[in-house]
Amino acid sequence: GQNIDQPTEMTATEGAIVQINCTYQTSGFNGLFWYQQHAGEAPTFLSYNVLDGLEEKGRFSSFLSRSKGYSYLLLKELQMKDSASYLCAVRAPGQAGTALIFGKGTTLSVSS
Amino acid sequence: SQTIHQWPATLVQPVGSPLSLECTVEGTSNPNLYWYRQAAGRGLQLLFYSVGIGQISSEVPQNLSASRPQDRQFILSSKKLLLSDSGFYLCAWGDGTNEKLFFGSGTQLSVL
């Protein structure tokens, strides 16, 4: 079966750094994605990892270890607008087209 | 550039009534199309996917059906809605070679 785990909720303060972890157990692996979703809105793409290591994109970075079935999303210099749900998703072989399997998401609350 | 349109944004329907949600994509040809549902406290659940006109695959047995009458049109339907059909419905497209899914703005469906 497919299983993706991430914490339900996290809190942080403006200007801080937060790391959101994701572990997965899937029958195969073709890439891991992070999406950001503000309440009532559609998810928007943040990052993609298919090889081990760190991918940096501005204030956001994502790390992958395929041998450990583990990824994290690192958010630096937090801003109030970063308050949102962060979704970890995995594409596993055998899934339709480019369909992704999503975790339940981590709700991040940033306070001043 | 590619765009995806989904409507309506919100919908309140009585139990037992029919449903039709429409999604269209512009700026790309032969996209893979997907319907996801997001229920409260649950992750994004893949409902249907389509790799071409008239080709529909269902991921979860349920009270819903999907159709793809044109290359860039994807429709989600039900003959009789259940209370459990309430949720946030998201249409998405992927080009089949790229790694990302792009989501429509979503439909919040409340079945009462």
Coordinates of N, CA and C in Angstrom, one line a residue:
Chain A
G1 N 0.8 -1.2 0.0 CA 0.0 0.0 0.0 C 0.9 1.2 0.0
Q2 N 0.2 2.4 0.0 CA 0.9 3.7 -0.1 C 0.6 4.4 1.2
N3 N 1.6 5.0 1.9 CA 1.4 5.7 3.1 C 2.3 6.9 3.1
I4 N 1.7 8.1 3.4 CA 2.5 9.3 3.5 C 2.2 9.9 4.8
D5 N 3.2 10.2 5.7 CA 2.9 10.8 7.0 C 3.6 12.1 7.1
Q6 N 2.9 13.0 7.7 CA 3.5 14.3 8.0 C 2.7 14.9 9.3
P7 N 3.4 15.8 10.0 CA 2.7 16.3 11.2 C 1.4 17.0 10.9
T8 N 0.4 17.0 11.8 CA -0.8 17.6 11.5 C -0.7 19.2 11.6
E9 N -0.1 19.6 12.6 CA 0.0 21.1 12.8 C 1.4 21.5 13.3
M10 N 1.8 22.7 13.0 CA 3.0 23.3 13.5 C 2.8 24.8 13.7
T11 N 3.5 25.3 14.7 CA 3.4 26.8 14.9 C 4.8 27.4 14.9
A12 N 5.0 28.6 14.5 CA 6.3 29.3 14.4 C 6.0 30.8 14.5
T13 N 7.1 31.5 14.7 CA 7.0 33.0 14.7 C 7.6 33.6 13.5
E14 N 7.2 34.8 13.2 CA 7.8 35.6 12.1 C 9.3 35.6 12.1
G15 N 9.9 35.5 11.0 CA 11.4 35.5 11.0 C 12.1 34.3 11.3
A16 N 11.4 33.3 11.8 CA 12.0 32.0 12.3 C 12.2 31.1 11.1
I17 N 12.8 29.9 11.4 CA 12.9 28.9 10.4 C 12.1 27.7 10.9
V18 N 11.4 27.0 10.0 CA 10.6 25.8 10.3 C 10.9 24.7 9.4
Q19 N 10.9 23.5 9.9 CA 11.1 22.3 9.0 C 9.9 21.4 9.2
I20 N 9.3 21.1 8.0 CA 8.2 20.2 8.0 C 8.6 18.8 7.4
N21 N 8.5 17.8 8.2 CA 8.9 16.5 7.8 C 7.9 15.7 7.1
C22 N 8.3 14.8 6.3 CA 7.4 13.9 5.5 C 8.1 12.5 5.4
T23 N 7.4 11.5 5.8 CA 7.9 10.1 5.5 C 6.9 9.4 4.7
Y24 N 7.4 8.5 3.8 CA 6.6 7.8 2.9 C 7.0 6.3 2.8
Q25 N 6.0 5.5 2.6 CA 6.2 4.1 2.3 C 5.3 3.8 1.0
T26 N 5.9 3.6 -0.1 CA 5.2 3.4 -1.3 C 5.8 2.2 -2.0
S27 N 5.1 1.6 -3.0 CA 5.5 0.4 -3.7 C 6.6 0.8 -4.7
G28 N 6.8 2.0 -4.9 CA 7.9 2.5 -5.8 C 8.0 4.0 -5.6
F29 N 8.9 4.6 -6.4 CA 9.1 6.1 -6.2 C 9.5 6.7 -7.5
N30 N 8.8 7.8 -7.9 CA 9.1 8.5 -9.1 C 9.2 10.0 -8.8
G31 N 9.3 10.4 -7.6 CA 9.5 11.8 -7.3 C 8.6 12.2 -6.1
L32 N 9.1 13.2 -5.4 CA 8.3 13.8 -4.3 C 8.1 15.3 -4.4
F33 N 6.9 15.7 -4.1 CA 6.5 17.1 -4.3 C 6.0 17.7 -3.0
W34 N 6.2 19.0 -3.0 CA 5.6 19.8 -1.9 C 4.7 20.9 -2.5
Y35 N 3.5 21.0 -2.0 CA 2.5 22.0 -2.4 C 2.2 22.8 -1.2
Q36 N 1.8 24.1 -1.5 CA 1.3 25.0 -0.5 C -0.2 25.2 -0.8
Q37 N -1.0 25.2 0.3 CA -2.5 25.4 0.1 C -3.0 26.3 1.2
H38 N -3.4 27.5 0.7 CA -4.1 28.4 1.7 C -5.6 28.0 1.8
A39 N -6.2 28.3 2.9 CA -7.5 27.8 3.2 C -8.5 28.2 2.1
G40 N -9.2 27.3 1.6 CA -10.2 27.5 0.6 C -9.7 27.7 -0.8
E41 N -8.4 27.5 -1.0 CA -7.8 27.7 -2.3 C -7.2 26.4 -2.8
A42 N -6.8 26.4 -4.1 CA -6.2 25.2 -4.7 C -4.7 25.1 -4.2
P43 N -4.1 23.9 -4.2 CA -2.7 23.8 -3.9 C -1.9 24.4 -5.0
T44 N -0.7 25.0 -4.6 CA 0.2 25.5 -5.6 C 1.5 24.8 -5.4
F45 N 2.2 24.6 -6.5 CA 3.5 23.8 -6.5 C 4.6 24.6 -5.8
L46 N 5.3 23.9 -4.9 CA 6.5 24.6 -4.3 C 7.8 24.0 -4.8
S47 N 7.9 22.6 -4.7 CA 9.2 22.0 -5.0 C 9.0 20.6 -5.4
Y48 N 10.1 20.1 -6.0 CA 10.1 18.7 -6.5 C 11.5 18.1 -6.3
N49 N 11.5 16.9 -5.8 CA 12.8 16.2 -5.6 C 12.6 14.8 -6.2
V50 N 13.6 14.4 -7.0 CA 13.6 13.0 -7.5 C 14.9 12.3 -7.1
L51 N 16.0 13.1 -6.9 CA 17.3 12.5 -6.5 C 17.5 13.0 -5.1
D52 N 18.4 12.3 -4.4 CA 18.7 12.6 -3.0 C 19.4 14.0 -3.0
G53 N 19.1 14.7 -1.9 CA 19.8 16.0 -1.7 C 18.8 17.1 -1.5
L54 N 19.4 18.3 -1.5 CA 18.7 19.5 -1.2 C 18.4 20.3 -2.4
E55 N 17.2 20.8 -2.6 CA 16.8 21.7 -3.6 C 16.4 23.0 -3.0
E56 N 17.1 24.1 -3.4 CA 16.8 25.4 -2.8 C 16.2 26.3 -3.8
K57 N 15.1 27.0 -3.3 CA 14.4 27.9 -4.2 C 14.0 29.1 -3.3
G58 N 14.8 30.1 -3.2 CA 14.5 31.3 -2.4 C 14.4 31.0 -1.0
R59 N 13.3 31.3 -0.3 CA 13.2 31.0 1.1 C 12.8 29.6 1.4
F60 N 12.5 28.8 0.4 CA 12.0 27.5 0.6 C 13.1 26.5 0.1
S61 N 13.3 25.4 0.8 CA 14.2 24.3 0.4 C 13.5 23.0 0.7
S62 N 13.9 22.0 -0.2 CA 13.3 20.7 0.1 C 14.4 19.7 0.0
F63 N 14.4 18.7 0.9 CA 15.4 17.7 1.0 C 14.8 16.3 0.8
L64 N 15.5 15.4 0.2 CA 15.0 14.0 0.0 C 16.1 13.0 0.3
S65 N 15.7 12.0 1.0 CA 16.5 10.8 1.2 C 15.7 9.6 0.8
R66 N 16.0 9.0 -0.4 CA 15.2 7.9 -0.9 C 15.4 6.6 -0.1
S67 N 16.6 6.4 0.4 CA 16.8 5.2 1.2 C 16.1 5.2 2.5
K68 N 15.8 6.4 3.0 CA 15.1 6.5 4.3 C 13.6 6.8 4.1
G69 N 13.2 7.0 2.9 CA 11.8 7.4 2.6 C 11.4 8.6 3.3
Y70 N 12.2 9.6 3.2 CA 12.1 10.8 4.1 C 12.4 12.1 3.2
S71 N 11.6 13.1 3.5 CA 11.8 14.4 2.9 C 11.4 15.5 4.0
Y72 N 12.0 16.6 3.8 CA 11.5 17.8 4.6 C 11.5 19.0 3.7
L73 N 10.6 19.9 4.1 CA 10.5 21.2 3.5 C 11.0 22.3 4.6
L74 N 11.9 23.1 4.2 CA 12.5 24.1 5.1 C 12.0 25.5 4.7
L75 N 11.4 26.2 5.6 CA 11.0 27.5 5.3 C 11.8 28.5 6.1
K76 N 12.5 29.4 5.5 CA 13.3 30.4 6.2 C 12.6 31.8 6.2
E77 N 13.0 32.6 7.2 CA 12.5 34.0 7.3 C 11.0 34.0 7.1
L78 N 10.4 33.3 8.0 CA 8.9 33.1 7.9 C 8.2 34.4 7.9
Q79 N 7.2 34.5 7.1 CA 6.3 35.6 7.0 C 4.9 35.2 7.3
M80 N 4.0 36.1 7.7 CA 2.6 35.8 8.1 C 1.9 35.1 6.9
K81 N 2.3 35.5 5.7 CA 1.6 34.9 4.5 C 2.0 33.4 4.3
D82 N 3.0 33.0 5.1 CA 3.3 31.5 5.0 C 2.4 30.6 5.8
S83 N 1.5 31.2 6.5 CA 0.5 30.5 7.2 C -0.4 29.8 6.2
A84 N -0.3 28.4 6.2 CA -1.0 27.7 5.1 C -0.9 26.2 5.5
S85 N -1.5 25.4 4.7 CA -1.3 23.9 4.8 C -0.2 23.5 3.7
Y86 N 0.7 22.6 4.2 CA 1.8 22.2 3.3 C 1.6 20.7 3.0
L87 N 1.5 20.4 1.8 CA 1.2 19.0 1.4 C 2.4 18.3 0.8
C88 N 2.7 17.1 1.3 CA 3.7 16.3 0.7 C 3.0 15.3 -0.2
A89 N 3.6 15.0 -1.4 CA 3.0 14.1 -2.3 C 4.0 13.3 -3.0
V90 N 3.7 12.0 -3.3 CA 4.6 11.1 -3.9 C 4.0 10.6 -5.2
R91 N 4.8 10.5 -6.2 CA 4.4 9.7 -7.4 C 5.1 8.4 -7.4
A92 N 4.2 7.3 -7.4 CA 4.8 6.0 -7.4 C 4.5 5.3 -8.7
P93 N 5.4 4.4 -9.2 CA 5.1 3.7 -10.4 C 3.8 2.9 -10.4
G94 N 3.1 2.9 -11.4 CA 1.8 2.2 -11.5 C 0.7 3.1 -11.3
Q95 N 0.9 4.3 -10.8 CA -0.2 5.2 -10.6 C -0.5 5.8 -12.0
A96 N -1.7 6.3 -12.1 CA -2.1 6.8 -13.4 C -1.4 8.0 -13.9
G97 N -0.9 8.0 -15.0 CA -0.4 9.2 -15.6 C 0.6 9.9 -14.7
T98 N 0.4 11.1 -14.3 CA 1.3 11.8 -13.4 C 0.5 12.0 -12.1
A99 N -0.4 11.1 -11.7 CA -1.2 11.2 -10.5 C -0.3 11.2 -9.3
L100 N -0.6 12.0 -8.3 CA 0.2 12.0 -7.1 C -0.7 11.5 -5.9
I101 N 0.0 10.9 -5.0 CA -0.6 10.4 -3.7 C -0.2 11.4 -2.7
F102 N -1.2 12.0 -2.0 CA -0.9 13.1 -1.1 C -1.0 12.7 0.4
G103 N -0.2 13.3 1.2 CA -0.4 13.2 2.6 C -1.5 14.1 3.1
K104 N -1.8 14.1 4.4 CA -3.0 14.8 4.8 C -2.7 16.3 5.0
G105 N -1.4 16.6 4.9 CA -1.0 18.0 5.0 C -0.6 18.5 6.4
T106 N 0.2 19.5 6.5 CA 0.6 20.1 7.8 C 0.2 21.5 7.8
T107 N -0.6 21.9 8.8 CA -1.1 23.2 8.9 C -0.1 24.0 9.7
L108 N 0.5 25.0 9.0 CA 1.5 25.9 9.7 C 0.8 27.2 10.0
S109 N 1.0 27.6 11.3 CA 0.5 28.9 11.8 C 1.7 29.8 12.2
V110 N 1.8 30.9 11.5 CA 2.9 31.8 11.8 C 2.3 33.0 12.6
S111 N 2.9 33.3 13.7 CA 2.4 34.4 14.5 C 3.5 35.5 14.6
S112 N 3.1 36.7 15.0 CA 4.0 37.8 15.0 C 4.6 37.9 16.4
Chain B
S1 N 0.3 30.5 -22.4 CA 0.5 29.8 -21.2 C -0.8 28.9 -20.9
Q2 N -0.6 27.9 -20.1 CA -1.7 27.0 -19.8 C -2.6 27.6 -18.6
T3 N -3.9 27.4 -18.8 CA -4.8 27.8 -17.7 C -5.8 26.7 -17.5
I4 N -6.3 26.6 -16.3 CA -7.4 25.6 -16.0 C -8.5 26.3 -15.3
H5 N -9.7 26.0 -15.8 CA -10.9 26.6 -15.3 C -11.8 25.6 -14.7
Q6 N -12.4 25.9 -13.6 CA -13.2 25.0 -12.9 C -14.4 25.8 -12.3
W7 N -15.6 25.2 -12.4 CA -16.8 25.9 -11.9 C -17.9 24.9 -11.6
P8 N -18.8 25.3 -10.6 CA -18.8 26.6 -9.9 C -17.9 26.6 -8.7
A9 N -17.7 27.7 -8.1 CA -16.8 27.8 -7.0 C -17.4 27.2 -5.7
T10 N -18.7 27.4 -5.5 CA -19.4 26.8 -4.4 C -20.7 26.3 -4.9
L11 N -21.2 25.2 -4.2 CA -22.4 24.6 -4.6 C -23.1 24.0 -3.3
V12 N -24.3 24.2 -3.1 CA -25.1 23.6 -2.1 C -26.2 22.8 -2.7
Q13 N -26.2 21.5 -2.4 CA -27.2 20.6 -3.1 C -27.9 19.7 -2.1
P14 N -29.1 19.4 -2.3 CA -29.8 18.5 -1.4 C -29.4 17.0 -1.6
V15 N -29.5 16.2 -0.6 CA -29.3 14.8 -0.8 C -30.2 14.2 -1.9
G16 N -29.7 13.4 -2.7 CA -30.5 12.8 -3.8 C -30.5 13.6 -5.1
S17 N -30.0 14.8 -5.1 CA -30.0 15.6 -6.3 C -28.8 15.2 -7.2
P18 N -28.8 15.6 -8.5 CA -27.7 15.3 -9.4 C -26.6 16.3 -9.2
L19 N -25.5 16.0 -9.8 CA -24.3 16.8 -9.7 C -23.6 16.9 -11.1
S20 N -23.1 18.0 -11.5 CA -22.3 18.1 -12.6 C -21.2 19.3 -12.4
L21 N -20.0 18.9 -12.3 CA -18.9 19.9 -12.2 C -18.1 19.8 -13.5
E22 N -17.7 21.0 -14.0 CA -16.9 21.0 -15.2 C -15.6 21.6 -15.0
C23 N -14.6 21.1 -15.8 CA -13.3 21.6 -15.8 C -12.8 21.7 -17.2
T24 N -12.1 22.8 -17.6 CA -11.6 22.9 -18.9 C -10.1 23.4 -18.8
V25 N -9.3 23.0 -19.7 CA -7.9 23.4 -19.8 C -7.6 24.1 -21.1
E26 N -6.8 25.2 -21.0 CA -6.5 25.9 -22.2 C -5.0 26.0 -22.3
G27 N -4.5 26.0 -23.6 CA -3.1 26.2 -23.8 C -2.2 25.0 -23.8
T28 N -2.9 23.8 -23.9 CA -2.1 22.6 -23.9 C -2.9 21.5 -24.7
S29 N -2.3 20.6 -25.2 CA -3.0 19.5 -25.9 C -2.8 18.2 -25.3
N30 N -3.8 17.3 -25.3 CA -3.7 16.0 -24.7 C -3.2 15.9 -23.3
P31 N -3.7 16.8 -22.4 CA -3.3 16.7 -21.1 C -3.8 15.5 -20.3
N32 N -3.1 15.0 -19.3 CA -3.7 14.1 -18.4 C -4.6 14.9 -17.4
L33 N -5.8 14.4 -17.2 CA -6.7 15.2 -16.3 C -7.1 14.4 -15.1
Y34 N -7.3 15.1 -14.0 CA -7.6 14.4 -12.7 C -8.7 15.1 -12.0
W35 N -9.5 14.3 -11.2 CA -10.4 14.8 -10.2 C -9.9 14.3 -8.8
Y36 N -9.7 15.3 -7.9 CA -9.4 15.0 -6.5 C -10.5 15.5 -5.6
R37 N -10.6 14.9 -4.5 CA -11.6 15.4 -3.5 C -10.8 15.6 -2.2
Q38 N -11.1 16.7 -1.5 CA -10.5 17.0 -0.2 C -11.6 17.1 0.8
A39 N -11.7 16.1 1.7 CA -12.7 16.2 2.8 C -12.0 16.8 4.0
A40 N -12.8 17.3 4.9 CA -12.3 17.9 6.1 C -11.5 16.9 6.9
G41 N -10.3 17.3 7.3 CA -9.4 16.4 8.1 C -8.8 15.3 7.3
R42 N -9.0 15.3 6.0 CA -8.4 14.2 5.2 C -7.6 14.8 4.1
G43 N -6.7 14.0 3.5 CA -5.8 14.5 2.4 C -6.6 14.5 1.1
L44 N -5.9 15.0 0.1 CA -6.4 14.9 -1.2 C -6.5 13.5 -1.7
Q45 N -7.7 13.1 -2.1 CA -8.0 11.8 -2.5 C -8.2 11.8 -4.0
L46 N -7.5 10.9 -4.8 CA -7.7 10.8 -6.2 C -8.9 10.1 -6.5
L47 N -9.8 10.7 -7.3 CA -11.1 10.1 -7.7 C -11.0 9.4 -9.1
F48 N -10.7 10.2 -10.0 CA -10.6 9.8 -11.4 C -9.4 10.4 -12.1
Y49 N -9.0 9.7 -13.2 CA -8.0 10.3 -14.0 C -8.3 9.9 -15.5
S50 N -7.8 10.7 -16.4 CA -8.0 10.4 -17.8 C -6.8 10.8 -18.6
V51 N -6.4 9.9 -19.5 CA -5.2 10.1 -20.3 C -5.6 10.5 -21.7
G52 N -6.9 10.5 -22.0 CA -7.4 10.9 -23.4 C -8.9 10.9 -23.4
I53 N -9.4 11.4 -24.6 CA -10.8 11.5 -24.8 C -11.5 10.1 -24.6
G54 N -12.5 10.1 -23.7 CA -13.3 8.9 -23.5 C -12.6 7.8 -22.6
Q55 N -11.4 8.1 -22.2 CA -10.6 7.2 -21.3 C -10.7 7.7 -19.9
I56 N -11.4 6.9 -19.1 CA -11.6 7.3 -17.7 C -11.2 6.1 -16.8
S57 N -10.4 6.4 -15.8 CA -10.1 5.3 -14.8 C -10.5 5.8 -13.4
S58 N -11.1 4.9 -12.7 CA -11.6 5.3 -11.3 C -10.6 4.7 -10.3
E59 N -10.3 5.5 -9.3 CA -9.4 5.0 -8.3 C -10.1 4.5 -7.1
V60 N -11.3 5.0 -6.9 CA -12.1 4.7 -5.6 C -13.5 4.4 -6.0
P61 N -14.1 3.3 -5.6 CA -15.5 3.0 -5.9 C -16.4 4.0 -5.1
Q62 N -17.3 4.6 -5.8 CA -18.1 5.6 -5.1 C -19.3 5.9 -5.9
N63 N -20.0 7.0 -5.4 CA -21.2 7.4 -6.0 C -21.0 8.4 -7.2
L64 N -19.8 8.5 -7.7 CA -19.5 9.5 -8.7 C -19.1 8.9 -10.0
S65 N -19.2 9.7 -11.1 CA -18.6 9.2 -12.3 C -18.0 10.4 -13.0
A66 N -17.1 10.1 -14.0 CA -16.5 11.2 -14.8 C -16.5 10.9 -16.2
S67 N -16.5 12.0 -17.0 CA -16.5 11.8 -18.5 C -15.5 12.8 -19.1
R68 N -15.0 12.5 -20.3 CA -14.1 13.4 -21.0 C -14.6 13.4 -22.4
P69 N -15.5 14.3 -22.7 CA -16.1 14.4 -24.0 C -15.2 15.1 -25.0
Q70 N -14.3 15.9 -24.6 CA -13.4 16.6 -25.5 C -12.0 16.6 -24.8
D71 N -11.0 16.8 -25.6 CA -9.6 16.7 -25.2 C -9.3 17.5 -23.9
R72 N -9.9 18.7 -23.8 CA -9.5 19.6 -22.7 C -10.7 19.8 -21.8
Q73 N -11.7 18.9 -21.7 CA -12.8 19.0 -20.9 C -13.0 17.8 -20.1
F74 N -13.2 18.0 -18.8 CA -13.4 16.9 -17.8 C -14.5 17.2 -16.9
I75 N -15.5 16.2 -16.8 CA -16.7 16.5 -16.1 C -16.9 15.4 -15.0
L76 N -17.2 15.9 -13.8 CA -17.5 15.0 -12.7 C -19.0 15.0 -12.4
S77 N -19.6 13.9 -12.3 CA -21.1 13.8 -12.2 C -21.5 12.8 -11.1
S78 N -22.8 13.0 -10.7 CA -23.5 12.1 -9.8 C -24.9 12.1 -10.2
K79 N -25.6 10.9 -10.1 CA -27.0 10.9 -10.3 C -27.8 11.3 -9.0
K80 N -27.2 10.8 -7.9 CA -27.9 11.1 -6.6 C -26.8 11.3 -5.5
L81 N -26.7 12.5 -5.1 CA -25.7 12.9 -4.1 C -26.0 12.3 -2.7
L82 N -24.9 12.0 -2.0 CA -25.0 11.5 -0.7 C -24.4 12.6 0.2
L83 N -24.7 12.5 1.5 CA -24.1 13.5 2.5 C -22.6 13.4 2.4
S84 N -22.1 12.1 2.3 CA -20.6 11.9 2.3 C -19.9 12.4 1.0
D85 N -20.7 12.9 0.1 CA -20.1 13.5 -1.1 C -19.6 15.0 -0.9
S86 N -20.0 15.5 0.2 CA -19.5 16.9 0.6 C -18.0 16.9 0.6
G87 N -17.5 18.1 0.1 CA -16.0 18.2 0.2 C -15.6 19.3 -0.8
F88 N -14.3 19.4 -0.9 CA -13.7 20.4 -1.9 C -13.1 19.6 -3.0
Y89 N -13.7 19.8 -4.2 CA -13.4 19.1 -5.4 C -12.4 19.9 -6.3
L90 N -11.3 19.2 -6.6 CA -10.2 19.9 -7.4 C -10.0 19.1 -8.7
C91 N -10.0 19.9 -9.8 CA -9.6 19.4 -11.0 C -8.1 19.7 -11.3
A92 N -7.3 18.8 -11.9 CA -5.9 19.1 -12.1 C -5.5 18.6 -13.5
W93 N -4.4 19.1 -14.0 CA -3.9 18.6 -15.3 C -2.4 18.4 -15.2
G94 N -1.9 17.5 -15.9 CA -0.5 17.2 -16.0 C -0.1 16.9 -17.5
D95 N 1.1 17.2 -17.9 CA 1.4 17.0 -19.3 C 1.9 15.6 -19.6
G96 N 2.0 14.8 -18.6 CA 2.5 13.4 -18.8 C 3.9 13.2 -18.8
T97 N 4.7 14.3 -19.1 CA 6.2 14.1 -19.0 C 6.8 15.0 -18.0
N98 N 6.1 16.1 -17.7 CA 6.6 17.0 -16.7 C 6.2 16.4 -15.3
E99 N 6.8 16.9 -14.3 CA 6.5 16.3 -13.0 C 5.4 17.0 -12.2
K100 N 4.9 18.1 -12.6 CA 4.0 18.9 -11.8 C 2.5 18.7 -12.2
L101 N 1.6 18.8 -11.2 CA 0.2 18.9 -11.5 C -0.2 20.3 -11.2
F102 N -1.1 20.8 -12.0 CA -1.6 22.2 -11.9 C -3.1 22.0 -11.6
F103 N -3.5 22.7 -10.5 CA -4.9 22.6 -10.0 C -5.8 23.8 -10.4
G104 N -7.0 23.4 -10.6 CA -8.1 24.5 -10.8 C -8.4 25.1 -9.4
S105 N -9.2 26.1 -9.4 CA -9.5 26.8 -8.2 C -10.4 26.1 -7.2
G106 N -11.0 25.0 -7.6 CA -11.8 24.1 -6.7 C -13.3 24.5 -6.6
T107 N -14.1 23.5 -6.3 CA -15.5 23.6 -6.0 C -15.8 23.1 -4.6
Q108 N -16.3 24.0 -3.7 CA -16.7 23.6 -2.4 C -18.2 23.1 -2.5
L109 N -18.4 21.8 -2.3 CA -19.7 21.2 -2.4 C -20.2 20.8 -1.0
S110 N -21.4 21.3 -0.7 CA -22.0 21.0 0.5 C -23.3 20.2 0.2
V111 N -23.5 19.0 0.7 CA -24.7 18.2 0.4 C -25.5 18.2 1.7
L112 N -26.7 18.7 1.7 CA -27.5 18.9 2.9 C -28.7 18.0 2.9

